[in-house]
mmCIF file of N, CA and C in Angstrom:
data_model
loop_
_atom_site.group_PDB
_atom_site.id
_atom_site.type_symbol
_atom_site.label_atom_id
_atom_site.label_comp_id
_atom_site.label_asym_id
_atom_site.label_seq_id
_atom_site.Cartn_x
_atom_site.Cartn_y
_atom_site.Cartn_z
ATOM 1 N N MET A 1 103.999 51.801 94.010
ATOM 2 C CA MET A 1 103.219 50.757 94.285
ATOM 3 C C MET A 1 103.219 49.330 93.169
ATOM 4 N N THR A 2 103.808 48.344 93.281
ATOM 5 C CA THR A 2 103.687 47.146 92.383
ATOM 6 C C THR A 2 102.230 46.592 92.099
ATOM 7 N N GLN A 3 101.963 46.639 90.756
ATOM 8 C CA GLN A 3 100.739 45.756 90.709
ATOM 9 C C GLN A 3 100.943 44.617 90.603
ATOM 10 N N LEU A 4 99.754 43.770 91.271
ATOM 11 C CA LEU A 4 99.434 42.505 91.561
ATOM 12 C C LEU A 4 98.949 41.793 90.372
ATOM 13 N N ASP A 5 99.318 40.696 89.815
ATOM 14 C CA ASP A 5 98.223 39.952 89.088
ATOM 15 C C ASP A 5 97.318 39.136 89.545
ATOM 16 N N GLU A 6 96.333 38.460 88.801
ATOM 17 C CA GLU A 6 95.151 37.622 89.679
ATOM 18 C C GLU A 6 95.957 36.594 90.573
ATOM 19 N N PHE A 7 97.009 35.962 90.743
ATOM 20 C CA PHE A 7 97.703 35.142 91.495
ATOM 21 C C PHE A 7 98.343 35.683 92.906
ATOM 22 N N GLY A 8 98.524 37.218 92.806
ATOM 23 C CA GLY A 8 99.167 37.837 93.879
ATOM 24 C C GLY A 8 100.554 37.905 93.569
ATOM 25 N N ARG A 9 101.289 37.832 91.968
ATOM 26 C CA ARG A 9 102.594 37.991 92.042
ATOM 27 C C ARG A 9 102.865 39.232 91.197
ATOM 28 N N THR A 10 104.175 39.533 91.437
ATOM 29 C CA THR A 10 104.796 40.650 90.428
ATOM 30 C C THR A 10 105.629 40.154 89.470
ATOM 31 N N PRO A 11 106.310 40.909 88.872
ATOM 32 C CA PRO A 11 107.134 40.818 87.808
ATOM 33 C C PRO A 11 108.389 40.111 88.831
ATOM 34 N N LEU A 12 108.543 40.368 89.501
ATOM 35 C CA LEU A 12 109.761 39.574 90.367
ATOM 36 C C LEU A 12 109.437 38.519 90.577
ATOM 37 N N HIS A 13 108.307 37.834 90.972
ATOM 38 C CA HIS A 13 108.135 36.470 90.980
ATOM 39 C C HIS A 13 108.006 35.631 89.799
ATOM 40 N N TYR A 14 107.998 36.204 88.547
ATOM 41 C CA TYR A 14 107.786 35.732 87.257
ATOM 42 C C TYR A 14 109.405 35.389 86.897
ATOM 43 N N ALA A 15 110.202 36.579 87.019
ATOM 44 C CA ALA A 15 111.526 36.621 86.711
ATOM 45 C C ALA A 15 112.358 35.565 87.378
ATOM 46 N N ALA A 16 112.441 35.319 88.794
ATOM 47 C CA ALA A 16 112.770 34.423 89.674
ATOM 48 C C ALA A 16 112.099 32.988 89.122
ATOM 49 N N ARG A 17 110.935 32.578 88.806
ATOM 50 C CA ARG A 17 110.418 31.509 88.304
ATOM 51 C C ARG A 17 111.282 31.204 87.147
ATOM 52 N N ASP A 18 111.563 32.136 86.464
ATOM 53 C CA ASP A 18 112.386 32.062 84.833
ATOM 54 C C ASP A 18 113.712 31.882 84.842
ATOM 55 N N ALA A 19 114.092 32.110 86.246
ATOM 56 C CA ALA A 19 115.838 32.223 86.555
ATOM 57 C C ALA A 19 116.518 33.094 85.709
ATOM 58 N N ASN A 20 115.564 34.369 85.547
ATOM 59 C CA ASN A 20 116.047 35.716 84.792
ATOM 60 C C ASN A 20 116.690 36.398 85.561
ATOM 61 N N LEU A 21 118.104 36.308 85.782
ATOM 62 C CA LEU A 21 118.834 37.236 86.432
ATOM 63 C C LEU A 21 119.090 38.509 86.139
ATOM 64 N N PRO A 22 118.997 38.828 84.818
ATOM 65 C CA PRO A 22 119.549 40.188 84.677
ATOM 66 C C PRO A 22 117.742 40.963 84.810
ATOM 67 N N GLU A 23 116.790 40.172 84.648
ATOM 68 C CA GLU A 23 115.244 41.063 84.862
ATOM 69 C C GLU A 23 115.657 40.783 86.827
ATOM 70 N N VAL A 24 115.841 39.823 87.391
ATOM 71 C CA VAL A 24 115.737 39.841 88.877
ATOM 72 C C VAL A 24 116.759 41.369 89.722
ATOM 73 N N GLU A 25 117.733 41.540 88.967
ATOM 74 C CA GLU A 25 118.489 42.466 89.328
ATOM 75 C C GLU A 25 118.226 43.861 88.792
ATOM 76 N N ARG A 26 117.208 43.918 88.041
ATOM 77 C CA ARG A 26 116.603 45.202 87.561
ATOM 78 C C ARG A 26 115.724 45.688 88.602
ATOM 79 N N LEU A 27 114.822 44.146 88.969
ATOM 80 C CA LEU A 27 113.542 44.401 89.841
ATOM 81 C C LEU A 27 113.661 44.534 91.245
ATOM 82 N N VAL A 28 114.957 43.698 91.504
ATOM 83 C CA VAL A 28 115.002 43.485 93.316
ATOM 84 C C VAL A 28 115.290 44.457 94.092
ATOM 85 N N ASP A 29 115.690 45.813 93.513
ATOM 86 C CA ASP A 29 115.775 47.395 94.485
ATOM 87 C C ASP A 29 114.053 47.764 94.366
ATOM 88 N N THR A 30 113.499 47.355 93.668
ATOM 89 C CA THR A 30 111.974 48.198 93.350
ATOM 90 C C THR A 30 110.869 47.490 94.075
ATOM 91 N N GLU A 31 111.176 45.882 94.172
ATOM 92 C CA GLU A 31 110.125 45.332 94.623
ATOM 93 C C GLU A 31 110.182 44.533 95.820
ATOM 94 N N ASP A 32 109.041 44.346 96.654
ATOM 95 C CA ASP A 32 109.414 43.424 97.646
ATOM 96 C C ASP A 32 109.466 42.000 97.479
ATOM 97 N N VAL A 33 111.044 41.636 98.001
ATOM 98 C CA VAL A 33 111.701 40.140 97.751
ATOM 99 C C VAL A 33 110.978 39.315 98.505
ATOM 100 N N ASN A 34 110.117 39.846 99.650
ATOM 101 C CA ASN A 34 109.586 38.454 100.769
ATOM 102 C C ASN A 34 108.088 38.843 100.455
ATOM 103 N N LEU A 35 107.655 39.748 99.313
ATOM 104 C CA LEU A 35 106.070 39.321 98.983
ATOM 105 C C LEU A 35 105.831 38.192 98.778
ATOM 106 N N ALA A 36 104.525 37.388 99.133
ATOM 107 C CA ALA A 36 103.888 36.199 99.103
ATOM 108 C C ALA A 36 102.852 36.328 97.981
ATOM 109 N N ASP A 37 102.600 35.085 97.096
ATOM 110 C CA ASP A 37 101.539 35.204 96.509
ATOM 111 C C ASP A 37 100.501 34.635 97.478
ATOM 112 N N HIS A 38 99.407 34.503 96.479
ATOM 113 C CA HIS A 38 98.050 33.905 97.010
ATOM 114 C C HIS A 38 98.142 32.580 97.767
ATOM 115 N N GLN A 39 99.200 31.819 97.209
ATOM 116 C CA GLN A 39 99.793 30.382 97.958
ATOM 117 C C GLN A 39 101.177 30.417 98.950
ATOM 118 N N GLY A 40 101.320 31.626 98.849
ATOM 119 C CA GLY A 40 102.474 31.854 100.168
ATOM 120 C C GLY A 40 103.768 31.384 99.241
ATOM 121 N N TRP A 41 104.048 31.530 98.071
ATOM 122 C CA TRP A 41 105.134 31.547 97.437
ATOM 123 C C TRP A 41 105.891 32.885 97.032
ATOM 124 N N THR A 42 106.844 32.893 97.585
ATOM 125 C CA THR A 42 107.759 34.293 97.339
ATOM 126 C C THR A 42 109.053 34.150 96.427
ATOM 127 N N PRO A 43 109.409 35.088 95.736
ATOM 128 C CA PRO A 43 110.416 34.950 94.722
ATOM 129 C C PRO A 43 111.336 33.955 94.964
ATOM 130 N N LEU A 44 111.830 33.642 96.474
ATOM 131 C CA LEU A 44 112.526 32.793 96.712
ATOM 132 C C LEU A 44 112.492 31.405 96.401
ATOM 133 N N HIS A 45 111.161 30.890 96.578
ATOM 134 C CA HIS A 45 110.373 29.614 96.357
ATOM 135 C C HIS A 45 110.513 29.540 94.870
ATOM 136 N N PHE A 46 110.342 30.618 93.996
ATOM 137 C CA PHE A 46 110.174 30.187 92.687
ATOM 138 C C PHE A 46 111.748 29.857 92.145
ATOM 139 N N ALA A 47 112.732 30.870 92.490
ATOM 140 C CA ALA A 47 113.861 30.813 92.275
ATOM 141 C C ALA A 47 114.387 29.462 92.754
ATOM 142 N N ALA A 48 114.388 28.990 93.732
ATOM 143 C CA ALA A 48 114.687 27.669 94.174
ATOM 144 C C ALA A 48 113.993 26.416 93.617
ATOM 145 N N ASN A 49 112.827 26.527 93.125
ATOM 146 C CA ASN A 49 112.272 25.671 92.409
ATOM 147 C C ASN A 49 112.540 25.567 91.243
ATOM 148 N N ALA A 50 113.238 26.831 90.371
ATOM 149 C CA ALA A 50 113.756 26.622 89.017
ATOM 150 C C ALA A 50 115.451 26.275 89.227
ATOM 151 N N GLY A 51 115.688 25.783 90.284
ATOM 152 C CA GLY A 51 117.128 25.387 90.415
ATOM 153 C C GLY A 51 118.170 26.354 89.911
ATOM 154 N N ALA A 52 118.186 27.745 90.374
ATOM 155 C CA ALA A 52 118.878 28.909 89.652
ATOM 156 C C ALA A 52 119.556 29.680 90.980
ATOM 157 N N PRO A 53 120.301 28.853 91.284
ATOM 158 C CA PRO A 53 121.565 29.511 92.393
ATOM 159 C C PRO A 53 121.820 30.959 92.407
ATOM 160 N N ASP A 54 122.250 31.520 91.257
ATOM 161 C CA ASP A 54 122.173 32.879 91.430
ATOM 162 C C ASP A 54 121.039 33.654 91.476
ATOM 163 N N VAL A 55 120.335 33.397 91.303
ATOM 164 C CA VAL A 55 118.971 34.193 91.586
ATOM 165 C C VAL A 55 118.781 33.852 92.605
ATOM 166 N N VAL A 56 118.794 32.624 93.647
ATOM 167 C CA VAL A 56 118.520 32.654 94.948
ATOM 168 C C VAL A 56 119.824 33.505 95.570
ATOM 169 N N ALA A 57 120.615 33.370 95.242
ATOM 170 C CA ALA A 57 121.573 34.340 96.195
ATOM 171 C C ALA A 57 121.540 35.774 95.981
ATOM 172 N N ARG A 58 121.271 36.089 94.803
ATOM 173 C CA ARG A 58 120.904 37.368 94.774
ATOM 174 C C ARG A 58 119.926 38.036 95.352
ATOM 175 N N LEU A 59 118.843 37.225 95.583
ATOM 176 C CA LEU A 59 117.372 37.175 96.424
ATOM 177 C C LEU A 59 118.075 37.341 97.579
ATOM 178 N N LEU A 60 118.775 36.304 98.464
ATOM 179 C CA LEU A 60 118.938 36.426 99.932
ATOM 180 C C LEU A 60 120.065 37.756 99.716
ATOM 181 N N ALA A 61 120.868 38.151 98.922
ATOM 182 C CA ALA A 61 121.649 39.506 99.212
ATOM 183 C C ALA A 61 120.864 40.607 99.395
ATOM 184 N N ALA A 62 119.569 40.504 98.944
ATOM 185 C CA ALA A 62 118.373 41.537 98.871
ATOM 186 C C ALA A 62 117.698 41.552 99.983
ATOM 187 N N GLY A 63 117.855 40.541 100.576
ATOM 188 C CA GLY A 63 117.220 40.659 101.807
ATOM 189 C C GLY A 63 115.971 39.505 101.855
ATOM 190 N N ALA A 64 115.848 38.443 101.148
ATOM 191 C CA ALA A 64 114.647 37.562 100.858
ATOM 192 C C ALA A 64 114.698 36.627 102.626
ATOM 193 N N ASP A 65 113.808 36.487 103.058
ATOM 194 C CA ASP A 65 113.796 35.546 104.069
ATOM 195 C C ASP A 65 113.799 33.911 103.714
ATOM 196 N N ILE A 66 114.896 33.507 104.028
ATOM 197 C CA ILE A 66 115.088 32.127 103.830
ATOM 198 C C ILE A 66 114.373 31.003 104.724
ATOM 199 N N ASP A 67 113.500 31.824 105.543
ATOM 200 C CA ASP A 67 112.611 30.846 106.464
ATOM 201 C C ASP A 67 111.149 30.881 106.130
ATOM 202 N N ALA A 68 111.096 31.868 104.815
ATOM 203 C CA ALA A 68 109.423 31.844 104.472
ATOM 204 C C ALA A 68 108.718 30.771 103.871
ATOM 205 N N LEU A 69 107.694 30.542 104.249
ATOM 206 C CA LEU A 69 106.817 29.559 103.913
ATOM 207 C C LEU A 69 105.870 29.379 103.123
ATOM 208 N N THR A 70 105.594 28.580 102.108
ATOM 209 C CA THR A 70 104.410 28.440 101.432
ATOM 210 C C THR A 70 103.292 28.416 102.441
ATOM 211 N N GLU A 71 102.128 28.663 101.863
ATOM 212 C CA GLU A 71 100.786 27.757 102.504
ATOM 213 C C GLU A 71 100.805 26.539 103.323
ATOM 214 N N LYS A 72 101.297 25.759 102.796
ATOM 215 C CA LYS A 72 101.541 24.304 103.325
ATOM 216 C C LYS A 72 103.028 24.001 103.950
ATOM 217 N N GLY A 73 103.614 25.080 104.151
ATOM 218 C CA GLY A 73 104.417 24.959 105.067
ATOM 219 C C GLY A 73 105.936 24.589 104.441
ATOM 220 N N MET A 74 106.236 24.779 103.321
ATOM 221 C CA MET A 74 107.176 24.642 102.668
ATOM 222 C C MET A 74 107.860 25.711 102.428
ATOM 223 N N PRO A 75 109.245 25.338 102.717
ATOM 224 C CA PRO A 75 110.485 26.275 102.633
ATOM 225 C C PRO A 75 111.109 26.093 101.561
ATOM 226 N N ALA A 76 112.036 27.258 100.912
ATOM 227 C CA ALA A 76 112.781 27.234 99.757
ATOM 228 C C ALA A 76 113.783 25.921 99.637
ATOM 229 N N ILE A 77 114.185 25.460 100.595
ATOM 230 C CA ILE A 77 115.096 24.452 100.583
ATOM 231 C C ILE A 77 114.361 23.116 99.952
ATOM 232 N N TYR A 78 113.136 23.011 100.403
ATOM 233 C CA TYR A 78 112.093 22.015 100.005
ATOM 234 C C TYR A 78 112.210 21.960 98.537
ATOM 235 N N TRP A 79 111.503 23.212 97.878
ATOM 236 C CA TRP A 79 111.599 23.375 96.470
ATOM 237 C C TRP A 79 112.736 23.209 95.552
ATOM 238 N N ALA A 80 113.881 23.331 96.242
ATOM 239 C CA ALA A 80 115.250 23.361 95.452
ATOM 240 C C ALA A 80 115.335 21.967 95.355
ATOM 241 N N ALA A 81 114.870 20.959 96.468
ATOM 242 C CA ALA A 81 115.244 19.409 96.650
ATOM 243 C C ALA A 81 114.197 19.025 95.523
ATOM 244 N N VAL A 82 113.080 19.390 95.181
ATOM 245 C CA VAL A 82 112.560 18.529 94.053
ATOM 246 C C VAL A 82 112.379 19.157 92.891
ATOM 247 N N ALA A 83 113.304 20.248 92.855
ATOM 248 C CA ALA A 83 113.434 20.919 91.347
ATOM 249 C C ALA A 83 113.637 20.041 90.545
ATOM 250 N N LYS A 84 113.112 19.985 89.314
ATOM 251 C CA LYS A 84 113.360 19.151 87.795
ATOM 252 C C LYS A 84 113.815 19.865 86.784
ATOM 253 N N ARG A 85 114.450 21.180 87.110
ATOM 254 C CA ARG A 85 115.207 21.826 86.160
ATOM 255 C C ARG A 85 116.397 22.553 86.740
ATOM 256 N N GLY A 86 117.208 23.296 86.103
ATOM 257 C CA GLY A 86 118.475 24.177 86.467
ATOM 258 C C GLY A 86 119.121 23.302 87.212
ATOM 259 N N ASN A 87 119.853 23.945 88.270
ATOM 260 C CA ASN A 87 121.199 23.245 89.065
ATOM 261 C C ASN A 87 120.417 23.405 90.626
ATOM 262 N N PRO A 88 119.707 22.267 90.653
ATOM 263 C CA PRO A 88 119.238 21.985 92.043
ATOM 264 C C PRO A 88 120.472 21.839 93.037
ATOM 265 N N VAL A 89 121.163 21.010 92.620
ATOM 266 C CA VAL A 89 122.306 20.787 93.772
ATOM 267 C C VAL A 89 122.653 22.310 94.124
ATOM 268 N N GLU A 90 123.615 22.678 93.163
ATOM 269 C CA GLU A 90 123.954 24.124 93.867
ATOM 270 C C GLU A 90 123.145 24.945 94.524
ATOM 271 N N THR A 91 121.798 25.099 94.216
ATOM 272 C CA THR A 91 121.113 25.899 94.630
ATOM 273 C C THR A 91 120.824 25.375 96.187
ATOM 274 N N ILE A 92 120.912 24.047 96.293
ATOM 275 C CA ILE A 92 120.762 23.801 97.748
ATOM 276 C C ILE A 92 122.032 24.183 98.754
ATOM 277 N N ARG A 93 123.094 23.933 98.314
ATOM 278 C CA ARG A 93 124.222 24.474 98.496
ATOM 279 C C ARG A 93 124.339 25.958 98.621
ATOM 280 N N VAL A 94 123.810 26.961 98.013
ATOM 281 C CA VAL A 94 123.492 28.333 98.198
ATOM 282 C C VAL A 94 122.795 28.401 99.839
ATOM 283 N N LEU A 95 121.203 27.715 99.251
ATOM 284 C CA LEU A 95 120.672 27.682 100.656
ATOM 285 C C LEU A 95 121.199 27.203 101.932
ATOM 286 N N ARG A 96 121.925 26.233 101.686
ATOM 287 C CA ARG A 96 122.423 25.690 103.279
ATOM 288 C C ARG A 96 123.473 26.482 103.559
ATOM 289 N N ALA A 97 124.384 27.279 102.791
ATOM 290 C CA ALA A 97 125.611 28.133 103.162
ATOM 291 C C ALA A 97 124.838 29.380 103.904
ATOM 292 N N HIS A 98 123.510 30.121 103.355
ATOM 293 C CA HIS A 98 122.931 31.156 103.927
ATOM 294 C C HIS A 98 121.894 30.541 105.059
ATOM 295 N N GLY A 99 121.762 29.346 105.609
ATOM 296 C CA GLY A 99 121.401 29.216 106.806
ATOM 297 C C GLY A 99 119.969 28.268 106.805
ATOM 298 N N ALA A 100 119.665 28.070 105.468
ATOM 299 C CA ALA A 100 118.550 27.400 105.294
ATOM 300 C C ALA A 100 118.572 25.991 106.248
ATOM 301 N N ASP A 101 117.423 25.525 107.054
ATOM 302 C CA ASP A 101 117.309 24.387 108.143
ATOM 303 C C ASP A 101 116.656 23.176 107.372
ATOM 304 N N PRO A 102 116.956 22.217 106.651
ATOM 305 C CA PRO A 102 116.156 21.354 106.030
ATOM 306 C C PRO A 102 115.389 20.517 107.094
ATOM 307 N N THR A 103 115.937 20.599 108.460
ATOM 308 C CA THR A 103 115.254 19.669 109.696
ATOM 309 C C THR A 103 114.295 20.262 110.198
ATOM 310 N N ARG A 104 113.903 21.399 109.998
ATOM 311 C CA ARG A 104 112.593 22.165 110.543
ATOM 312 C C ARG A 104 111.385 21.819 110.006
ATOM 313 N N GLU A 105 110.661 21.094 111.146
ATOM 314 C CA GLU A 105 109.530 20.433 110.715
ATOM 315 C C GLU A 105 108.243 21.676 110.585
ATOM 316 N N THR A 106 108.405 21.908 109.368
ATOM 317 C CA THR A 106 107.098 22.899 108.918
ATOM 318 C C THR A 106 106.052 22.573 108.114
ATOM 319 N N ILE A 107 106.310 21.381 107.140
ATOM 320 C CA ILE A 107 105.420 20.865 106.028
ATOM 321 C C ILE A 107 104.282 19.996 106.778
ATOM 322 N N GLU A 108 103.014 20.761 106.506
ATOM 323 C CA GLU A 108 101.547 20.191 106.745
ATOM 324 C C GLU A 108 101.298 18.810 105.976
ATOM 325 N N THR A 109 101.159 17.504 106.660
ATOM 326 C CA THR A 109 101.002 16.500 106.299
ATOM 327 C C THR A 109 100.030 15.762 106.698
ATOM 328 N N TYR A 110 99.201 14.870 106.424
ATOM 329 C CA TYR A 110 97.789 14.316 107.288
ATOM 330 C C TYR A 110 98.751 13.534 108.657
ATOM 331 N N PHE A 111 100.188 13.273 108.708
ATOM 332 C CA PHE A 111 100.477 12.528 109.772
ATOM 333 C C PHE A 111 100.815 13.573 110.724
ATOM 334 N N GLY A 112 100.830 14.813 110.192
ATOM 335 C CA GLY A 112 101.428 15.922 110.995
ATOM 336 C C GLY A 112 102.656 16.559 110.516
ATOM 337 N N LEU A 113 103.395 17.231 111.361
ATOM 338 C CA LEU A 113 104.254 18.366 110.538
ATOM 339 C C LEU A 113 105.831 17.498 110.047
ATOM 340 N N LYS A 114 106.453 17.539 109.109
ATOM 341 C CA LYS A 114 107.725 16.966 108.429
ATOM 342 C C LYS A 114 108.352 18.017 108.045
ATOM 343 N N SER A 115 109.981 17.292 107.984
ATOM 344 C CA SER A 115 110.588 18.568 107.629
ATOM 345 C C SER A 115 110.916 18.331 106.242
ATOM 346 N N PRO A 116 111.617 19.210 105.355
ATOM 347 C CA PRO A 116 111.983 19.006 104.047
ATOM 348 C C PRO A 116 113.204 17.395 104.373
ATOM 349 N N LEU A 117 113.982 17.371 105.037
ATOM 350 C CA LEU A 117 114.732 16.382 105.277
ATOM 351 C C LEU A 117 113.915 15.048 105.262
ATOM 352 N N HIS A 118 112.898 15.019 106.104
ATOM 353 C CA HIS A 118 112.084 13.657 105.854
ATOM 354 C C HIS A 118 111.717 13.193 104.504
ATOM 355 N N PHE A 119 111.136 14.137 103.791
ATOM 356 C CA PHE A 119 110.646 13.897 102.324
ATOM 357 C C PHE A 119 111.809 13.674 101.238
ATOM 358 N N ILE A 120 112.897 13.976 101.756
ATOM 359 C CA ILE A 120 114.303 13.515 100.986
ATOM 360 C C ILE A 120 114.562 12.241 101.795
ATOM 361 N N ALA A 121 114.738 12.152 102.481
ATOM 362 C CA ALA A 121 114.907 10.624 103.031
ATOM 363 C C ALA A 121 113.824 9.556 102.655
ATOM 364 N N GLU A 122 112.658 9.830 102.953
ATOM 365 C CA GLU A 122 111.955 8.964 102.605
ATOM 366 C C GLU A 122 111.353 8.449 101.373
ATOM 367 N N THR A 123 111.913 9.537 100.252
ATOM 368 C CA THR A 123 111.473 9.284 99.119
ATOM 369 C C THR A 123 112.856 8.932 97.997
ATOM 370 N N ARG A 124 112.558 8.307 96.956
ATOM 371 C CA ARG A 124 113.988 7.985 96.547
ATOM 372 C C ARG A 124 114.522 9.059 95.421
ATOM 373 N N ASN A 125 114.792 9.876 96.082
ATOM 374 C CA ASN A 125 115.309 11.246 95.244
ATOM 375 C C ASN A 125 116.568 10.990 94.564
ATOM 376 N N LYS A 126 116.698 11.749 93.753
ATOM 377 C CA LYS A 126 118.258 11.594 93.035
ATOM 378 C C LYS A 126 119.187 11.639 93.726
ATOM 379 N N PRO A 127 120.207 10.429 93.583
ATOM 380 C CA PRO A 127 121.378 10.323 94.613
ATOM 381 C C PRO A 127 122.172 11.545 94.461
ATOM 382 N N GLU A 128 122.158 12.450 93.549
ATOM 383 C CA GLU A 128 123.152 13.810 93.655
ATOM 384 C C GLU A 128 122.294 14.579 94.881
ATOM 385 N N ILE A 129 120.849 14.831 94.778
ATOM 386 C CA ILE A 129 120.091 15.756 95.993
ATOM 387 C C ILE A 129 120.529 15.239 97.201
ATOM 388 N N ARG A 130 120.365 13.812 97.240
ATOM 389 C CA ARG A 130 120.292 13.058 99.043
ATOM 390 C C ARG A 130 121.851 13.398 99.137
ATOM 391 N N ALA A 131 122.789 13.158 98.290
ATOM 392 C CA ALA A 131 124.236 13.778 98.816
ATOM 393 C C ALA A 131 124.500 14.780 99.728
ATOM 394 N N GLU A 132 123.731 15.839 99.093
ATOM 395 C CA GLU A 132 124.042 17.071 99.536
ATOM 396 C C GLU A 132 123.147 17.199 101.416
ATOM 397 N N PHE A 133 122.332 15.968 101.567
ATOM 398 C CA PHE A 133 121.992 16.069 102.840
ATOM 399 C C PHE A 133 122.643 15.282 103.696
ATOM 400 N N ALA A 134 123.702 14.073 103.166
ATOM 401 C CA ALA A 134 124.059 13.008 103.802
ATOM 402 C C ALA A 134 124.553 13.018 105.094
ATOM 403 N N ASP A 135 125.001 14.561 105.296
ATOM 404 C CA ASP A 135 125.471 14.901 106.796
ATOM 405 C C ASP A 135 124.405 14.703 107.778
ATOM 406 N N LEU A 136 122.928 14.778 107.395
ATOM 407 C CA LEU A 136 122.071 14.508 107.961
ATOM 408 C C LEU A 136 121.293 13.373 108.052
ATOM 409 N N ILE A 137 121.368 12.593 106.999
ATOM 410 C CA ILE A 137 120.742 11.274 106.881
ATOM 411 C C ILE A 137 121.313 10.017 107.438
ATOM 412 N N ASN A 138 120.627 9.537 108.184
ATOM 413 C CA ASN A 138 121.383 8.352 108.689
ATOM 414 C C ASN A 138 120.666 6.918 107.724
ATOM 415 N N GLU A 139 121.519 6.523 107.194
ATOM 416 C CA GLU A 139 121.018 5.189 106.197
ATOM 417 C C GLU A 139 121.269 3.597 106.590
#
């Protein structure tokens, strides 16, 4: 059994967060790829937020749940869209190619549930990020 730290995370969570593909490769077959930490983050959420398409692809190949949600209802595609490092555009492409649904209303807000697409359309996100959802945004 893998030991959890005080945040409920395993070494796989940290390898995904750090976009460390060799370490993810080493751990992916011995740790639960869908184990959520105390805030509901799985290794896939961390990899998406790191803008790490290769790590995202490897986790998905190992059975990571593309529809897993954080405690606030945020799926991996949301975290890829707001990623500030790595290659978020390619990460979004990998997630969408594997069936991530940016229109699913799962994110808890004061005004009810919203989808990742709502946030992308409502905010002045980077043009290259918005372009990845152009087929879904009516401007």
